[in-house]
Coordinates of C-alpha atoms and ligand atoms in Angstrom, one line a residue:
M1458 CA 105.8 117.6 94.9
S1459 CA 103.9 114.9 93.1
N1460 CA 100.5 113.9 94.4
Y1461 CA 100.2 110.8 96.6
Q1462 CA 98.1 108.2 94.9
T1463 CA 97.9 105.3 97.2
L1464 CA 97.9 105.7 100.9
L1465 CA 98.2 103.0 103.7
M1466 CA 97.2 103.8 107.2
A1467 CA 98.2 101.5 110.0
V1468 CA 95.9 101.3 113.0
D1469 CA 96.3 99.4 116.3
L1470 CA 92.5 99.9 116.8
S1471 CA 93.1 102.0 120.0
E1472 CA 91.3 105.3 120.5
D1473 CA 94.5 107.0 119.1
S1474 CA 93.8 105.4 115.8
H1475 CA 91.1 108.0 115.1
A1476 CA 93.7 110.7 114.9
V1477 CA 95.7 108.6 112.4
A1478 CA 92.6 107.8 110.4
A1479 CA 91.3 111.4 110.3
K1480 CA 94.7 112.6 108.9
A1481 CA 94.9 109.8 106.4
A1482 CA 91.3 110.4 105.2
A1483 CA 92.0 114.1 104.8
L1484 CA 95.1 113.4 102.7
R1485 CA 93.1 110.9 100.6
D1486 CA 90.5 113.6 99.9
A1487 CA 93.0 116.3 99.3
Y1488 CA 95.0 114.2 96.8
G1489 CA 92.1 112.2 95.3
A1490 CA 94.0 109.1 96.4
T1491 CA 93.1 105.6 97.3
L1492 CA 93.2 104.7 101.0
H1493 CA 94.0 101.3 102.4
I1494 CA 93.9 100.4 106.1
I1495 CA 96.0 97.7 107.8
H1496 CA 95.7 96.1 111.3
V1497 CA 98.3 93.5 112.3
I1498 CA 97.5 90.9 114.8
E1499 CA 100.6 89.5 116.6
P1500 CA 100.3 85.7 117.0
L1501 CA 100.1 84.8 120.7
S1502 CA 102.7 82.2 120.0
F1503 CA 105.2 85.1 119.4
A1504 CA 104.7 86.2 123.0
Y1505 CA 104.3 82.8 124.7
G1506 CA 106.1 80.6 122.1
G1507 CA 107.2 77.3 123.4
D1508 CA 107.0 78.5 127.1
I1509 CA 103.3 77.5 127.5
P1510 CA 102.2 74.2 126.0
M1511 CA 98.8 75.4 125.0
D1512 CA 96.6 75.6 121.9
F1513 CA 96.0 79.3 121.2
S1514 CA 93.9 78.8 118.1
G1515 CA 90.5 79.5 119.8
I1516 CA 91.7 82.7 121.4
Q1517 CA 93.5 83.7 118.3
E1518 CA 90.3 83.3 116.2
E1519 CA 88.3 85.4 118.8
I1520 CA 91.0 88.2 118.5
H1521 CA 90.7 88.0 114.7
Q1522 CA 86.9 88.2 114.9
Q1523 CA 87.0 91.3 117.2
A1524 CA 89.6 92.9 114.9
R1525 CA 87.3 92.3 111.9
T1526 CA 84.4 93.9 113.7
Q1527 CA 86.4 97.0 114.7
L1528 CA 88.1 97.4 111.3
T1529 CA 84.7 97.3 109.6
A1530 CA 83.5 100.1 111.9
F1531 CA 86.7 102.0 111.1
G1532 CA 86.5 101.5 107.4
E1533 CA 82.9 102.6 107.4
K1534 CA 83.6 105.7 109.4
Y1535 CA 86.5 106.8 107.3
G1536 CA 85.2 105.7 103.9
V1537 CA 87.6 102.8 103.3
T1538 CA 86.1 100.2 101.1
E1539 CA 86.0 96.6 102.2
A1540 CA 88.5 95.4 99.6
N1541 CA 91.0 98.0 101.0
R1542 CA 90.7 96.8 104.6
H1543 CA 93.5 94.4 105.5
I1544 CA 94.0 92.2 108.6
V1545 CA 97.3 90.4 108.7
L1546 CA 99.0 88.1 111.2
G1547 CA 102.6 88.9 112.1
R1548 CA 104.9 91.7 113.3
P1549 CA 103.4 95.2 112.7
E1550 CA 106.4 96.9 111.1
V1551 CA 107.2 93.8 108.9
E1552 CA 103.7 93.4 107.7
I1553 CA 103.1 97.1 107.1
H1554 CA 106.3 97.2 104.9
A1555 CA 105.2 94.1 103.1
L1556 CA 101.7 95.2 102.3
G1557 CA 102.9 98.7 101.4
E1558 CA 105.3 97.2 98.8
E1559 CA 102.6 94.8 97.5
L1560 CA 100.2 97.6 97.0
G1561 CA 102.8 100.1 95.7
V1562 CA 101.7 102.7 98.2
D1563 CA 103.5 106.0 98.2
L1564 CA 102.6 107.2 101.7
V1565 CA 102.3 105.2 104.9
V1566 CA 100.5 106.9 107.8
V1567 CA 101.2 105.8 111.4
G1568 CA 100.6 107.1 114.9
S1569 CA 103.6 108.2 117.0
H1570 CA 103.7 108.7 120.8
G1571 CA 106.2 111.2 122.1
R1572 CA 108.4 108.7 123.9
Y1573 CA 111.3 109.3 126.1
G1574 CA 113.6 107.4 128.5
L1575 CA 113.3 103.6 128.5
A1576 CA 110.3 103.5 126.2
L1577 CA 112.3 105.4 123.6
L1578 CA 115.1 102.9 123.9
M1579 CA 112.7 100.1 123.4
G1580 CA 111.6 101.6 120.1
S1581 CA 108.2 102.0 118.6
T1582 CA 106.2 100.8 115.7
A1583 CA 106.5 104.2 114.0
N1584 CA 110.3 103.9 114.2
G1585 CA 110.2 100.4 112.9
V1586 CA 108.0 101.5 109.9
L1587 CA 110.3 104.4 109.2
H1588 CA 113.4 102.3 109.1
G1589 CA 113.6 100.4 105.9
A1590 CA 110.5 102.1 104.4
T1591 CA 110.7 102.5 100.6
C1592 CA 108.1 105.3 100.5
D1593 CA 107.3 108.4 102.5
V1594 CA 106.0 107.9 106.1
L1595 CA 103.8 110.3 108.0
A1596 CA 104.0 109.9 111.8
V1597 CA 100.9 111.5 113.3
R1598 CA 101.4 112.6 116.9
V1599 CA 98.9 110.7 119.1
G1600 CA 98.2 110.3 122.8
S1601 CA 100.2 112.1 125.4
Ligands
AMP3172 P1 103.1 102.0 119.0 O1 104.5 102.3 118.7 O2 103.0 100.5 119.2 O3 102.6 102.8 120.1 O4 102.2 102.3 117.8 C1 102.2 103.5 117.1 C2 101.5 103.3 115.8 O5 101.9 102.2 115.1 C3 100.0 103.1 115.9 O6 99.3 104.4 116.0 C4 99.7 102.5 114.5 O7 99.7 103.5 113.5 C5 100.9 101.6 114.3 N1 100.6 100.3 114.9 C6 101.0 99.8 116.1 N2 100.5 98.5 116.3 C7 99.9 98.2 115.2 C8 99.2 97.0 114.7 N3 99.1 96.0 115.5 N4 98.7 97.1 113.5 C9 98.8 98.1 112.7 N5 99.4 99.3 113.1 C10 100.0 99.3 114.3

């Protein structure tokens, strides 16, 4: 098996993200690879669209600011340089694929909850990332 050279870990900034980050950082160290981190912010307009005639820009900027603060803490804890920390607006699976291709990553690391029943039918980000991925994907079991 060839060594992984460029890794991308996707974090939703929940407590579970530490399990994902710890695995990704261990792989980075084992392979001597470069590690990038992505957090995707879903625009409020995706959820509330034209239903609520409201300007979301202030709240959106606040969400962005909080994400920046949390991602900085994550990056510092797991040794990801500032240039390799990415905050993107959009749908998580779409943006994770897009950044992965842009950076030429050879492994994407995501968290995966053991889902069943309705939740399984509704799908998950890990499934979305796996489908259509052009590189390997590691799904780290998180939560319960
Ligand atoms: P979920 O399927 O939404 O429970 O998320 C499972 C995993 O997908 C998380 O542990 C992250 O690795 C990734 N993920 C979910 N949401 C985001 C997000 N907004 N930005 C980046 N990664 C995410």
